[in-house]
Amino acid sequence: MGDNDFSKASRLQRLVIGSDVEGYENTYMTKITLGNNKLLEYLDIRNVTGLNSVIDLSQCNNLMELHAEGSTATGVIFSNGGKLKKAYIPSIVSLTAKNLNNIEIFEVESYDRLQTLVVENTPFINTYEVINSANNLNTVRLIGVNW
């Protein structure tokens, strides 16, 4: 499988590649390309353990739910001002979240590996907790934070 390009699937609303079924593991998918999927609302890449790249959702404005727990994604870039409501993220190296005002659930497995953090005007993410939990941070950009 390797590199999977879903950027041309312009009518894609739900993409389920992963699973939470006990014992499920996908070691073959190493990269996922979503491109400008304006209709994508739901992405499930749970337990896709072959991923060794950043999940770039920067052009997926309508994404409301991301399930990436158990995957080995190295980071997540969310769409600026997107409709994200729920995100379940593994231990990642980089996180970018800008102007996300609809978040109800934002769970990250661990911040131990986090090196790059960009959070702008996204009040639901507890940046104070993130900063204090991430011992390997070397690049931080916070805008609109009220501690």
mmCIF file of N, CA and C in Angstrom:
data_model
loop_
_atom_site.group_PDB
_atom_site.id
_atom_site.type_symbol
_atom_site.label_atom_id
_atom_site.label_comp_id
_atom_site.label_asym_id
_atom_site.label_seq_id
_atom_site.Cartn_x
_atom_site.Cartn_y
_atom_site.Cartn_z
ATOM 1 N N MET A 1 0.818 -1.190 0.000
ATOM 2 C CA MET A 1 0.000 0.000 0.000
ATOM 3 C C MET A 1 0.860 1.251 0.000
ATOM 4 N N GLY A 2 1.728 1.416 0.982
ATOM 5 C CA GLY A 2 2.653 2.536 1.028
ATOM 6 C C GLY A 2 1.992 3.886 1.083
ATOM 7 N N ASP A 3 2.137 4.646 0.005
ATOM 8 C CA ASP A 3 1.629 6.005 -0.095
ATOM 9 C C ASP A 3 0.238 5.960 -0.720
ATOM 10 N N ASN A 4 -0.748 6.493 -0.014
ATOM 11 C CA ASN A 4 -2.122 6.497 -0.505
ATOM 12 C C ASN A 4 -2.590 7.916 -0.738
ATOM 13 N N ASP A 5 -2.990 8.208 -1.972
ATOM 14 C CA ASP A 5 -3.408 9.544 -2.357
ATOM 15 C C ASP A 5 -4.919 9.581 -2.554
ATOM 16 N N PHE A 6 -5.605 10.195 -1.606
ATOM 17 C CA PHE A 6 -7.052 10.331 -1.678
ATOM 18 C C PHE A 6 -7.445 11.744 -2.103
ATOM 19 N N SER A 7 -6.498 12.531 -2.565
ATOM 20 C CA SER A 7 -6.759 13.935 -2.891
ATOM 21 C C SER A 7 -7.708 14.103 -4.070
ATOM 22 N N LYS A 8 -7.810 13.134 -4.927
ATOM 23 C CA LYS A 8 -8.695 13.236 -6.100
ATOM 24 C C LYS A 8 -10.111 12.752 -5.805
ATOM 25 N N ALA A 9 -10.321 12.184 -4.628
ATOM 26 C CA ALA A 9 -11.652 11.701 -4.248
ATOM 27 C C ALA A 9 -12.456 12.878 -3.703
ATOM 28 N N SER A 10 -12.887 13.753 -4.604
ATOM 29 C CA SER A 10 -13.459 15.045 -4.216
ATOM 30 C C SER A 10 -14.823 14.953 -3.524
ATOM 31 N N ARG A 11 -15.488 13.820 -3.606
ATOM 32 C CA ARG A 11 -16.801 13.677 -2.954
ATOM 33 C C ARG A 11 -16.745 12.825 -1.691
ATOM 34 N N LEU A 12 -15.557 12.513 -1.276
ATOM 35 C CA LEU A 12 -15.344 11.674 -0.109
ATOM 36 C C LEU A 12 -15.799 12.392 1.153
ATOM 37 N N GLN A 13 -16.705 11.748 1.914
ATOM 38 C CA GLN A 13 -17.192 12.340 3.158
ATOM 39 C C GLN A 13 -16.686 11.589 4.378
ATOM 40 N N ARG A 14 -16.539 10.281 4.261
ATOM 41 C CA ARG A 14 -16.036 9.437 5.348
ATOM 42 C C ARG A 14 -14.942 8.540 4.802
ATOM 43 N N LEU A 15 -13.842 8.474 5.521
ATOM 44 C CA LEU A 15 -12.756 7.594 5.119
ATOM 45 C C LEU A 15 -12.356 6.764 6.337
ATOM 46 N N VAL A 16 -12.606 5.449 6.233
ATOM 47 C CA VAL A 16 -12.290 4.536 7.320
ATOM 48 C C VAL A 16 -11.250 3.550 6.818
ATOM 49 N N ILE A 17 -10.037 3.700 7.314
ATOM 50 C CA ILE A 17 -8.939 2.808 6.957
ATOM 51 C C ILE A 17 -8.574 1.965 8.164
ATOM 52 N N GLY A 18 -8.694 2.550 9.339
ATOM 53 C CA GLY A 18 -8.333 1.880 10.576
ATOM 54 C C GLY A 18 -9.508 1.187 11.221
ATOM 55 N N SER A 19 -9.234 0.634 12.407
ATOM 56 C CA SER A 19 -10.265 -0.067 13.160
ATOM 57 C C SER A 19 -9.862 -0.136 14.621
ATOM 58 N N ASP A 20 -10.877 -0.184 15.486
ATOM 59 C CA ASP A 20 -10.604 -0.352 16.909
ATOM 60 C C ASP A 20 -10.817 -1.793 17.346
ATOM 61 N N VAL A 21 -11.035 -2.692 16.393
ATOM 62 C CA VAL A 21 -11.206 -4.111 16.699
ATOM 63 C C VAL A 21 -9.903 -4.650 17.281
ATOM 64 N N GLU A 22 -10.005 -5.372 18.368
ATOM 65 C CA GLU A 22 -8.818 -5.912 19.031
ATOM 66 C C GLU A 22 -7.999 -6.755 18.057
ATOM 67 N N GLY A 23 -6.710 -6.456 17.989
ATOM 68 C CA GLY A 23 -5.809 -7.200 17.119
ATOM 69 C C GLY A 23 -5.627 -6.593 15.743
ATOM 70 N N TYR A 24 -6.453 -5.584 15.383
ATOM 71 C CA TYR A 24 -6.304 -4.965 14.069
ATOM 72 C C TYR A 24 -5.019 -4.145 14.025
ATOM 73 N N GLU A 25 -4.308 -4.258 12.914
ATOM 74 C CA GLU A 25 -3.091 -3.488 12.710
ATOM 75 C C GLU A 25 -2.848 -3.382 11.208
ATOM 76 N N ASN A 26 -2.534 -2.180 10.755
ATOM 77 C CA ASN A 26 -2.221 -1.959 9.342
ATOM 78 C C ASN A 26 -0.791 -1.433 9.281
ATOM 79 N N THR A 27 0.132 -2.295 8.897
ATOM 80 C CA THR A 27 1.540 -1.912 8.853
ATOM 81 C C THR A 27 1.977 -1.474 7.459
ATOM 82 N N TYR A 28 1.090 -1.602 6.476
ATOM 83 C CA TYR A 28 1.465 -1.348 5.084
ATOM 84 C C TYR A 28 1.313 0.104 4.654
ATOM 85 N N MET A 29 0.350 0.819 5.227
ATOM 86 C CA MET A 29 0.141 2.216 4.849
ATOM 87 C C MET A 29 1.149 3.095 5.572
ATOM 88 N N THR A 30 2.035 3.751 4.822
ATOM 89 C CA THR A 30 3.071 4.579 5.432
ATOM 90 C C THR A 30 2.777 6.070 5.333
ATOM 91 N N LYS A 31 1.910 6.449 4.398
ATOM 92 C CA LYS A 31 1.599 7.863 4.199
ATOM 93 C C LYS A 31 0.182 7.982 3.658
ATOM 94 N N ILE A 32 -0.505 9.045 4.066
ATOM 95 C CA ILE A 32 -1.850 9.309 3.558
ATOM 96 C C ILE A 32 -1.895 10.748 3.060
ATOM 97 N N THR A 33 -2.375 10.919 1.833
ATOM 98 C CA THR A 33 -2.504 12.246 1.233
ATOM 99 C C THR A 33 -3.984 12.526 1.027
ATOM 100 N N LEU A 34 -4.472 13.593 1.654
ATOM 101 C CA LEU A 34 -5.893 13.921 1.561
ATOM 102 C C LEU A 34 -6.146 15.138 0.688
ATOM 103 N N GLY A 35 -5.164 15.984 0.531
ATOM 104 C CA GLY A 35 -5.304 17.143 -0.353
ATOM 105 C C GLY A 35 -6.486 18.016 0.002
ATOM 106 N N ASN A 36 -7.160 18.504 -1.029
ATOM 107 C CA ASN A 36 -8.265 19.443 -0.877
ATOM 108 C C ASN A 36 -9.596 18.697 -0.876
ATOM 109 N N ASN A 37 -9.820 17.913 0.159
ATOM 110 C CA ASN A 37 -11.068 17.159 0.290
ATOM 111 C C ASN A 37 -12.065 17.983 1.095
ATOM 112 N N LYS A 38 -12.762 18.863 0.420
ATOM 113 C CA LYS A 38 -13.661 19.811 1.088
ATOM 114 C C LYS A 38 -14.856 19.151 1.763
ATOM 115 N N LEU A 39 -15.251 17.956 1.307
ATOM 116 C CA LEU A 39 -16.425 17.299 1.873
ATOM 117 C C LEU A 39 -16.096 16.312 2.989
ATOM 118 N N LEU A 40 -14.824 16.010 3.189
ATOM 119 C CA LEU A 40 -14.430 15.026 4.192
ATOM 120 C C LEU A 40 -14.791 15.502 5.598
ATOM 121 N N GLU A 41 -15.606 14.704 6.285
ATOM 122 C CA GLU A 41 -16.054 15.041 7.634
ATOM 123 C C GLU A 41 -15.513 14.090 8.692
ATOM 124 N N TYR A 42 -15.128 12.883 8.284
ATOM 125 C CA TYR A 42 -14.747 11.852 9.245
ATOM 126 C C TYR A 42 -13.552 11.073 8.709
ATOM 127 N N LEU A 43 -12.517 10.948 9.522
ATOM 128 C CA LEU A 43 -11.333 10.183 9.136
ATOM 129 C C LEU A 43 -10.957 9.238 10.260
ATOM 130 N N ASP A 44 -10.846 7.952 9.934
ATOM 131 C CA ASP A 44 -10.480 6.930 10.907
ATOM 132 C C ASP A 44 -9.240 6.201 10.411
ATOM 133 N N ILE A 45 -8.129 6.429 11.099
ATOM 134 C CA ILE A 45 -6.882 5.722 10.779
ATOM 135 C C ILE A 45 -6.358 5.031 12.040
ATOM 136 N N ARG A 46 -7.285 4.587 12.880
ATOM 137 C CA ARG A 46 -6.899 3.901 14.116
ATOM 138 C C ARG A 46 -6.063 2.670 13.813
ATOM 139 N N ASN A 47 -5.004 2.514 14.584
ATOM 140 C CA ASN A 47 -4.132 1.339 14.519
ATOM 141 C C ASN A 47 -3.479 1.129 13.156
ATOM 142 N N VAL A 48 -3.290 2.206 12.413
ATOM 143 C CA VAL A 48 -2.502 2.146 11.180
ATOM 144 C C VAL A 48 -1.066 2.397 11.623
ATOM 145 N N THR A 49 -0.385 1.317 11.952
ATOM 146 C CA THR A 49 0.928 1.410 12.588
ATOM 147 C C THR A 49 2.077 1.579 11.594
ATOM 148 N N GLY A 50 1.772 1.570 10.316
ATOM 149 C CA GLY A 50 2.818 1.795 9.326
ATOM 150 C C GLY A 50 3.049 3.272 9.034
ATOM 151 N N LEU A 51 2.118 4.127 9.447
ATOM 152 C CA LEU A 51 2.242 5.563 9.176
ATOM 153 C C LEU A 51 3.526 6.111 9.783
ATOM 154 N N ASN A 52 4.294 6.812 8.979
ATOM 155 C CA ASN A 52 5.517 7.448 9.486
ATOM 156 C C ASN A 52 5.605 8.866 8.954
ATOM 157 N N SER A 53 4.455 9.520 8.887
ATOM 158 C CA SER A 53 4.403 10.873 8.341
ATOM 159 C C SER A 53 3.331 11.690 9.060
ATOM 160 N N VAL A 54 3.327 12.980 8.745
ATOM 161 C CA VAL A 54 2.344 13.912 9.299
ATOM 162 C C VAL A 54 1.014 13.738 8.570
ATOM 163 N N ILE A 55 -0.079 13.811 9.312
ATOM 164 C CA ILE A 55 -1.410 13.794 8.721
ATOM 165 C C ILE A 55 -1.742 15.244 8.399
ATOM 166 N N ASP A 56 -1.723 15.587 7.116
ATOM 167 C CA ASP A 56 -1.967 16.964 6.684
ATOM 168 C C ASP A 56 -3.442 17.135 6.339
ATOM 169 N N LEU A 57 -4.164 17.769 7.254
ATOM 170 C CA LEU A 57 -5.597 18.030 7.077
ATOM 171 C C LEU A 57 -5.838 19.510 6.796
ATOM 172 N N SER A 58 -4.791 20.215 6.409
ATOM 173 C CA SER A 58 -4.862 21.669 6.271
ATOM 174 C C SER A 58 -5.876 22.146 5.244
ATOM 175 N N GLN A 59 -6.252 21.306 4.301
ATOM 176 C CA GLN A 59 -7.232 21.697 3.291
ATOM 177 C C GLN A 59 -8.574 20.996 3.480
ATOM 178 N N CYS A 60 -8.729 20.293 4.574
ATOM 179 C CA CYS A 60 -9.975 19.573 4.866
ATOM 180 C C CYS A 60 -10.800 20.381 5.862
ATOM 181 N N ASN A 61 -11.382 21.475 5.391
ATOM 182 C CA ASN A 61 -12.092 22.437 6.247
ATOM 183 C C ASN A 61 -13.293 21.855 6.970
ATOM 184 N N ASN A 62 -13.941 20.862 6.388
ATOM 185 C CA ASN A 62 -15.165 20.320 6.970
ATOM 186 C C ASN A 62 -14.943 19.123 7.872
ATOM 187 N N LEU A 63 -13.687 18.737 8.087
ATOM 188 C CA LEU A 63 -13.419 17.593 8.950
ATOM 189 C C LEU A 63 -13.928 17.882 10.357
ATOM 190 N N MET A 64 -14.778 16.999 10.858
ATOM 191 C CA MET A 64 -15.336 17.169 12.192
ATOM 192 C C MET A 64 -14.789 16.165 13.189
ATOM 193 N N GLU A 65 -14.292 15.015 12.677
ATOM 194 C CA GLU A 65 -13.837 13.986 13.605
ATOM 195 C C GLU A 65 -12.630 13.240 13.047
ATOM 196 N N LEU A 66 -11.599 13.132 13.885
ATOM 197 C CA LEU A 66 -10.385 12.397 13.538
ATOM 198 C C LEU A 66 -10.128 11.339 14.594
ATOM 199 N N HIS A 67 -9.992 10.093 14.142
ATOM 200 C CA HIS A 67 -9.599 8.991 15.019
ATOM 201 C C HIS A 67 -8.256 8.485 14.524
ATOM 202 N N ALA A 68 -7.202 8.777 15.275
ATOM 203 C CA ALA A 68 -5.863 8.332 14.880
ATOM 204 C C ALA A 68 -5.181 7.570 16.008
ATOM 205 N N GLU A 69 -5.935 7.271 17.067
ATOM 206 C CA GLU A 69 -5.343 6.575 18.193
ATOM 207 C C GLU A 69 -4.780 5.220 17.758
ATOM 208 N N GLY A 70 -3.630 4.883 18.322
ATOM 209 C CA GLY A 70 -2.984 3.626 17.978
ATOM 210 C C GLY A 70 -2.175 3.674 16.693
ATOM 211 N N SER A 71 -2.263 4.790 15.951
ATOM 212 C CA SER A 71 -1.468 4.920 14.726
ATOM 213 C C SER A 71 -0.076 5.436 15.093
ATOM 214 N N THR A 72 0.808 5.430 14.119
ATOM 215 C CA THR A 72 2.160 5.936 14.361
ATOM 216 C C THR A 72 2.427 7.208 13.563
ATOM 217 N N ALA A 73 1.382 7.977 13.330
ATOM 218 C CA ALA A 73 1.531 9.268 12.651
ATOM 219 C C ALA A 73 2.494 10.133 13.455
ATOM 220 N N THR A 74 3.299 10.916 12.765
ATOM 221 C CA THR A 74 4.285 11.744 13.468
ATOM 222 C C THR A 74 3.751 13.125 13.822
ATOM 223 N N GLY A 75 2.649 13.534 13.229
ATOM 224 C CA GLY A 75 2.096 14.846 13.526
ATOM 225 C C GLY A 75 0.749 15.040 12.869
ATOM 226 N N VAL A 76 0.109 16.164 13.224
ATOM 227 C CA VAL A 76 -1.184 16.522 12.642
ATOM 228 C C VAL A 76 -1.190 18.014 12.369
ATOM 229 N N ILE A 77 -1.655 18.369 11.157
ATOM 230 C CA ILE A 77 -1.880 19.767 10.794
ATOM 231 C C ILE A 77 -3.368 19.886 10.498
ATOM 232 N N PHE A 78 -4.085 20.607 11.344
ATOM 233 C CA PHE A 78 -5.517 20.798 11.136
ATOM 234 C C PHE A 78 -5.772 22.017 10.252
ATOM 235 N N SER A 79 -6.915 22.025 9.619
ATOM 236 C CA SER A 79 -7.319 23.131 8.757
ATOM 237 C C SER A 79 -7.547 24.395 9.588
ATOM 238 N N ASN A 80 -7.008 25.505 9.130
ATOM 239 C CA ASN A 80 -7.174 26.793 9.791
ATOM 240 C C ASN A 80 -8.653 27.175 9.767
ATOM 241 N N GLY A 81 -9.259 27.293 10.957
ATOM 242 C CA GLY A 81 -10.666 27.661 11.053
ATOM 243 C C GLY A 81 -11.615 26.535 10.704
ATOM 244 N N GLY A 82 -11.137 25.314 10.709
ATOM 245 C CA GLY A 82 -11.960 24.158 10.354
ATOM 246 C C GLY A 82 -13.073 23.891 11.362
ATOM 247 N N LYS A 83 -13.911 22.911 11.022
ATOM 248 C CA LYS A 83 -15.082 22.572 11.828
ATOM 249 C C LYS A 83 -14.828 21.464 12.852
ATOM 250 N N LEU A 84 -13.576 21.141 13.106
ATOM 251 C CA LEU A 84 -13.211 20.026 13.974
ATOM 252 C C LEU A 84 -13.951 20.061 15.306
ATOM 253 N N LYS A 85 -14.571 18.918 15.660
ATOM 254 C CA LYS A 85 -15.250 18.781 16.944
ATOM 255 C C LYS A 85 -14.550 17.765 17.840
ATOM 256 N N LYS A 86 -14.070 16.658 17.237
ATOM 257 C CA LYS A 86 -13.474 15.589 18.031
ATOM 258 C C LYS A 86 -12.172 15.133 17.395
ATOM 259 N N ALA A 87 -11.133 15.014 18.227
ATOM 260 C CA ALA A 87 -9.839 14.529 17.740
ATOM 261 C C ALA A 87 -9.235 13.596 18.773
ATOM 262 N N TYR A 88 -8.842 12.430 18.301
ATOM 263 C CA TYR A 88 -8.186 11.423 19.131
ATOM 264 C C TYR A 88 -6.848 11.139 18.459
ATOM 265 N N ILE A 89 -5.760 11.556 19.105
ATOM 266 C CA ILE A 89 -4.448 11.611 18.463
ATOM 267 C C ILE A 89 -3.437 10.776 19.248
ATOM 268 N N PRO A 90 -2.538 10.077 18.532
ATOM 269 C CA PRO A 90 -1.499 9.318 19.227
ATOM 270 C C PRO A 90 -0.397 10.249 19.729
ATOM 271 N N SER A 91 0.633 9.696 20.303
ATOM 272 C CA SER A 91 1.803 10.470 20.711
ATOM 273 C C SER A 91 2.496 10.964 19.444
ATOM 274 N N ILE A 92 2.566 12.286 19.260
ATOM 275 C CA ILE A 92 3.070 12.865 18.010
ATOM 276 C C ILE A 92 4.265 13.772 18.264
ATOM 277 N N VAL A 93 4.939 14.127 17.172
ATOM 278 C CA VAL A 93 6.103 15.009 17.236
ATOM 279 C C VAL A 93 5.704 16.457 16.977
ATOM 280 N N SER A 94 4.670 16.671 16.135
ATOM 281 C CA SER A 94 4.263 18.043 15.810
ATOM 282 C C SER A 94 2.741 18.167 15.774
ATOM 283 N N LEU A 95 2.268 19.350 16.177
ATOM 284 C CA LEU A 95 0.835 19.631 16.191
ATOM 285 C C LEU A 95 0.615 21.075 15.764
ATOM 286 N N THR A 96 -0.289 21.264 14.783
ATOM 287 C CA THR A 96 -0.675 22.603 14.343
ATOM 288 C C THR A 96 -2.191 22.711 14.390
ATOM 289 N N ALA A 97 -2.684 23.667 15.177
ATOM 290 C CA ALA A 97 -4.119 23.909 15.318
ATOM 291 C C ALA A 97 -4.348 25.412 15.352
ATOM 292 N N LYS A 98 -5.063 25.926 14.347
ATOM 293 C CA LYS A 98 -5.304 27.370 14.268
ATOM 294 C C LYS A 98 -6.795 27.659 14.118
ATOM 295 N N ASN A 99 -7.293 28.526 14.974
ATOM 296 C CA ASN A 99 -8.661 29.032 14.886
ATOM 297 C C ASN A 99 -9.702 27.919 14.858
ATOM 298 N N LEU A 100 -9.522 26.936 15.718
ATOM 299 C CA LEU A 100 -10.489 25.837 15.836
ATOM 300 C C LEU A 100 -11.379 26.133 17.040
ATOM 301 N N ASN A 101 -12.598 26.554 16.778
ATOM 302 C CA ASN A 101 -13.486 27.014 17.841
ATOM 303 C C ASN A 101 -14.651 26.089 18.137
ATOM 304 N N ASN A 102 -14.704 24.931 17.474
ATOM 305 C CA ASN A 102 -15.821 24.011 17.665
ATOM 306 C C ASN A 102 -15.425 22.746 18.422
ATOM 307 N N ILE A 103 -14.196 22.681 18.909
ATOM 308 C CA ILE A 103 -13.698 21.457 19.542
ATOM 309 C C ILE A 103 -14.473 21.144 20.822
ATOM 310 N N GLU A 104 -14.898 19.883 20.912
ATOM 311 C CA GLU A 104 -15.570 19.376 22.107
ATOM 312 C C GLU A 104 -14.690 18.355 22.825
ATOM 313 N N ILE A 105 -13.958 17.556 22.031
ATOM 314 C CA ILE A 105 -13.067 16.527 22.579
ATOM 315 C C ILE A 105 -11.737 16.624 21.846
ATOM 316 N N PHE A 106 -10.649 16.710 22.615
ATOM 317 C CA PHE A 106 -9.307 16.755 22.030
ATOM 318 C C PHE A 106 -8.399 15.930 22.924
ATOM 319 N N GLU A 107 -8.167 14.686 22.527
ATOM 320 C CA GLU A 107 -7.376 13.771 23.344
ATOM 321 C C GLU A 107 -6.097 13.383 22.615
ATOM 322 N N VAL A 108 -4.983 13.562 23.307
ATOM 323 C CA VAL A 108 -3.683 13.165 22.786
ATOM 324 C C VAL A 108 -3.128 12.116 23.736
ATOM 325 N N GLU A 109 -2.692 10.991 23.170
ATOM 326 C CA GLU A 109 -2.193 9.872 23.974
ATOM 327 C C GLU A 109 -1.092 10.306 24.937
ATOM 328 N N SER A 110 -0.143 11.091 24.424
ATOM 329 C CA SER A 110 0.978 11.558 25.242
ATOM 330 C C SER A 110 1.659 12.716 24.518
ATOM 331 N N TYR A 111 2.216 13.622 25.299
ATOM 332 C CA TYR A 111 2.978 14.728 24.731
ATOM 333 C C TYR A 111 4.483 14.498 24.859
ATOM 334 N N ASP A 112 4.885 13.313 25.250
ATOM 335 C CA ASP A 112 6.301 12.994 25.481
ATOM 336 C C ASP A 112 7.187 13.236 24.265
ATOM 337 N N ARG A 113 6.680 12.975 23.077
ATOM 338 C CA ARG A 113 7.480 13.107 21.856
ATOM 339 C C ARG A 113 7.340 14.473 21.193
ATOM 340 N N LEU A 114 6.416 15.302 21.669
ATOM 341 C CA LEU A 114 6.100 16.570 21.015
ATOM 342 C C LEU A 114 7.290 17.515 20.991
ATOM 343 N N GLN A 115 7.658 17.958 19.784
ATOM 344 C CA GLN A 115 8.773 18.893 19.605
ATOM 345 C C GLN A 115 8.317 20.233 19.046
ATOM 346 N N THR A 116 7.261 20.219 18.228
ATOM 347 C CA THR A 116 6.768 21.445 17.597
ATOM 348 C C THR A 116 5.293 21.619 17.914
ATOM 349 N N LEU A 117 4.945 22.771 18.451
ATOM 350 C CA LEU A 117 3.567 23.068 18.832
ATOM 351 C C LEU A 117 3.178 24.433 18.292
ATOM 352 N N VAL A 118 2.124 24.463 17.480
ATOM 353 C CA VAL A 118 1.563 25.713 16.981
ATOM 354 C C VAL A 118 0.073 25.691 17.309
ATOM 355 N N VAL A 119 -0.345 26.563 18.206
ATOM 356 C CA VAL A 119 -1.758 26.679 18.571
ATOM 357 C C VAL A 119 -2.101 28.160 18.543
ATOM 358 N N GLU A 120 -3.043 28.506 17.682
ATOM 359 C CA GLU A 120 -3.465 29.899 17.548
ATOM 360 C C GLU A 120 -4.972 30.004 17.714
ATOM 361 N N ASN A 121 -5.403 30.803 18.658
ATOM 362 C CA ASN A 121 -6.821 31.105 18.857
ATOM 363 C C ASN A 121 -7.679 29.842 18.875
ATOM 364 N N THR A 122 -7.227 28.870 19.631
ATOM 365 C CA THR A 122 -7.943 27.604 19.782
ATOM 366 C C THR A 122 -8.069 27.343 21.279
ATOM 367 N N PRO A 123 -9.090 27.935 21.908
ATOM 368 C CA PRO A 123 -9.173 27.943 23.366
ATOM 369 C C PRO A 123 -9.407 26.581 24.022
ATOM 370 N N PHE A 124 -9.976 25.631 23.335
ATOM 371 C CA PHE A 124 -10.279 24.345 23.967
ATOM 372 C C PHE A 124 -9.021 23.544 24.295
ATOM 373 N N ILE A 125 -7.968 23.714 23.504
ATOM 374 C CA ILE A 125 -6.726 22.993 23.775
ATOM 375 C C ILE A 125 -6.038 23.641 24.972
ATOM 376 N N ASN A 126 -5.808 22.852 25.997
ATOM 377 C CA ASN A 126 -5.187 23.347 27.221
ATOM 378 C C ASN A 126 -3.682 23.443 26.989
ATOM 379 N N THR A 127 -3.249 24.566 26.440
ATOM 380 C CA THR A 127 -1.842 24.732 26.087
ATOM 381 C C THR A 127 -0.934 24.745 27.317
ATOM 382 N N TYR A 128 -1.446 25.184 28.430
ATOM 383 C CA TYR A 128 -0.657 25.171 29.670
ATOM 384 C C TYR A 128 -0.285 23.725 30.019
ATOM 385 N N GLU A 129 -1.262 22.842 29.954
ATOM 386 C CA GLU A 129 -1.023 21.418 30.236
ATOM 387 C C GLU A 129 -0.069 20.809 29.207
ATOM 388 N N VAL A 130 -0.267 21.172 27.948
ATOM 389 C CA VAL A 130 0.594 20.639 26.887
ATOM 390 C C VAL A 130 2.042 21.051 27.123
ATOM 391 N N ILE A 131 2.274 22.334 27.368
ATOM 392 C CA ILE A 131 3.630 22.849 27.586
ATOM 393 C C ILE A 131 4.295 22.155 28.773
ATOM 394 N N ASN A 132 3.538 21.957 29.833
ATOM 395 C CA ASN A 132 4.102 21.335 31.027
ATOM 396 C C ASN A 132 4.308 19.827 30.882
ATOM 397 N N SER A 133 3.637 19.208 29.928
ATOM 398 C CA SER A 133 3.753 17.760 29.716
ATOM 399 C C SER A 133 4.778 17.406 28.644
ATOM 400 N N ALA A 134 5.108 18.354 27.800
ATOM 401 C CA ALA A 134 5.996 18.091 26.661
ATOM 402 C C ALA A 134 7.424 18.491 26.996
ATOM 403 N N ASN A 135 8.232 17.533 27.362
ATOM 404 C CA ASN A 135 9.614 17.810 27.773
ATOM 405 C C ASN A 135 10.572 18.004 26.610
ATOM 406 N N ASN A 136 10.157 17.668 25.396
ATOM 407 C CA ASN A 136 11.051 17.759 24.236
ATOM 408 C C ASN A 136 10.727 18.921 23.304
ATOM 409 N N LEU A 137 9.883 19.843 23.737
ATOM 410 C CA LEU A 137 9.507 20.978 22.888
ATOM 411 C C LEU A 137 10.722 21.828 22.531
ATOM 412 N N ASN A 138 10.841 22.163 21.246
ATOM 413 C CA ASN A 138 11.900 23.093 20.849
ATOM 414 C C ASN A 138 11.363 24.222 19.980
ATOM 415 N N THR A 139 10.144 24.080 19.458
ATOM 416 C CA THR A 139 9.518 25.139 18.677
ATOM 417 C C THR A 139 8.082 25.313 19.168
ATOM 418 N N VAL A 140 7.758 26.518 19.627
ATOM 419 C CA VAL A 140 6.417 26.788 20.159
ATOM 420 C C VAL A 140 5.920 28.112 19.613
ATOM 421 N N ARG A 141 4.685 28.112 19.156
ATOM 422 C CA ARG A 141 4.016 29.348 18.735
ATOM 423 C C ARG A 141 2.613 29.307 19.315
ATOM 424 N N LEU A 142 2.321 30.222 20.223
ATOM 425 C CA LEU A 142 1.006 30.297 20.857
ATOM 426 C C LEU A 142 0.456 31.698 20.658
ATOM 427 N N ILE A 143 -0.753 31.772 20.142
ATOM 428 C CA ILE A 143 -1.430 33.057 19.959
ATOM 429 C C ILE A 143 -2.838 32.920 20.522
ATOM 430 N N GLY A 144 -3.284 33.925 21.244
ATOM 431 C CA GLY A 144 -4.631 33.910 21.795
ATOM 432 C C GLY A 144 -4.768 33.003 23.004
ATOM 433 N N VAL A 145 -3.693 32.920 23.792
ATOM 434 C CA VAL A 145 -3.678 32.056 24.975
ATOM 435 C C VAL A 145 -3.999 32.898 26.197
ATOM 436 N N ASN A 146 -4.849 32.368 27.067
ATOM 437 C CA ASN A 146 -5.205 33.071 28.297
ATOM 438 C C ASN A 146 -4.978 32.131 29.456
ATOM 439 N N TRP A 147 -3.780 32.201 30.069
ATOM 440 C CA TRP A 147 -3.468 31.354 31.207
ATOM 441 C C TRP A 147 -3.848 32.075 32.458
#
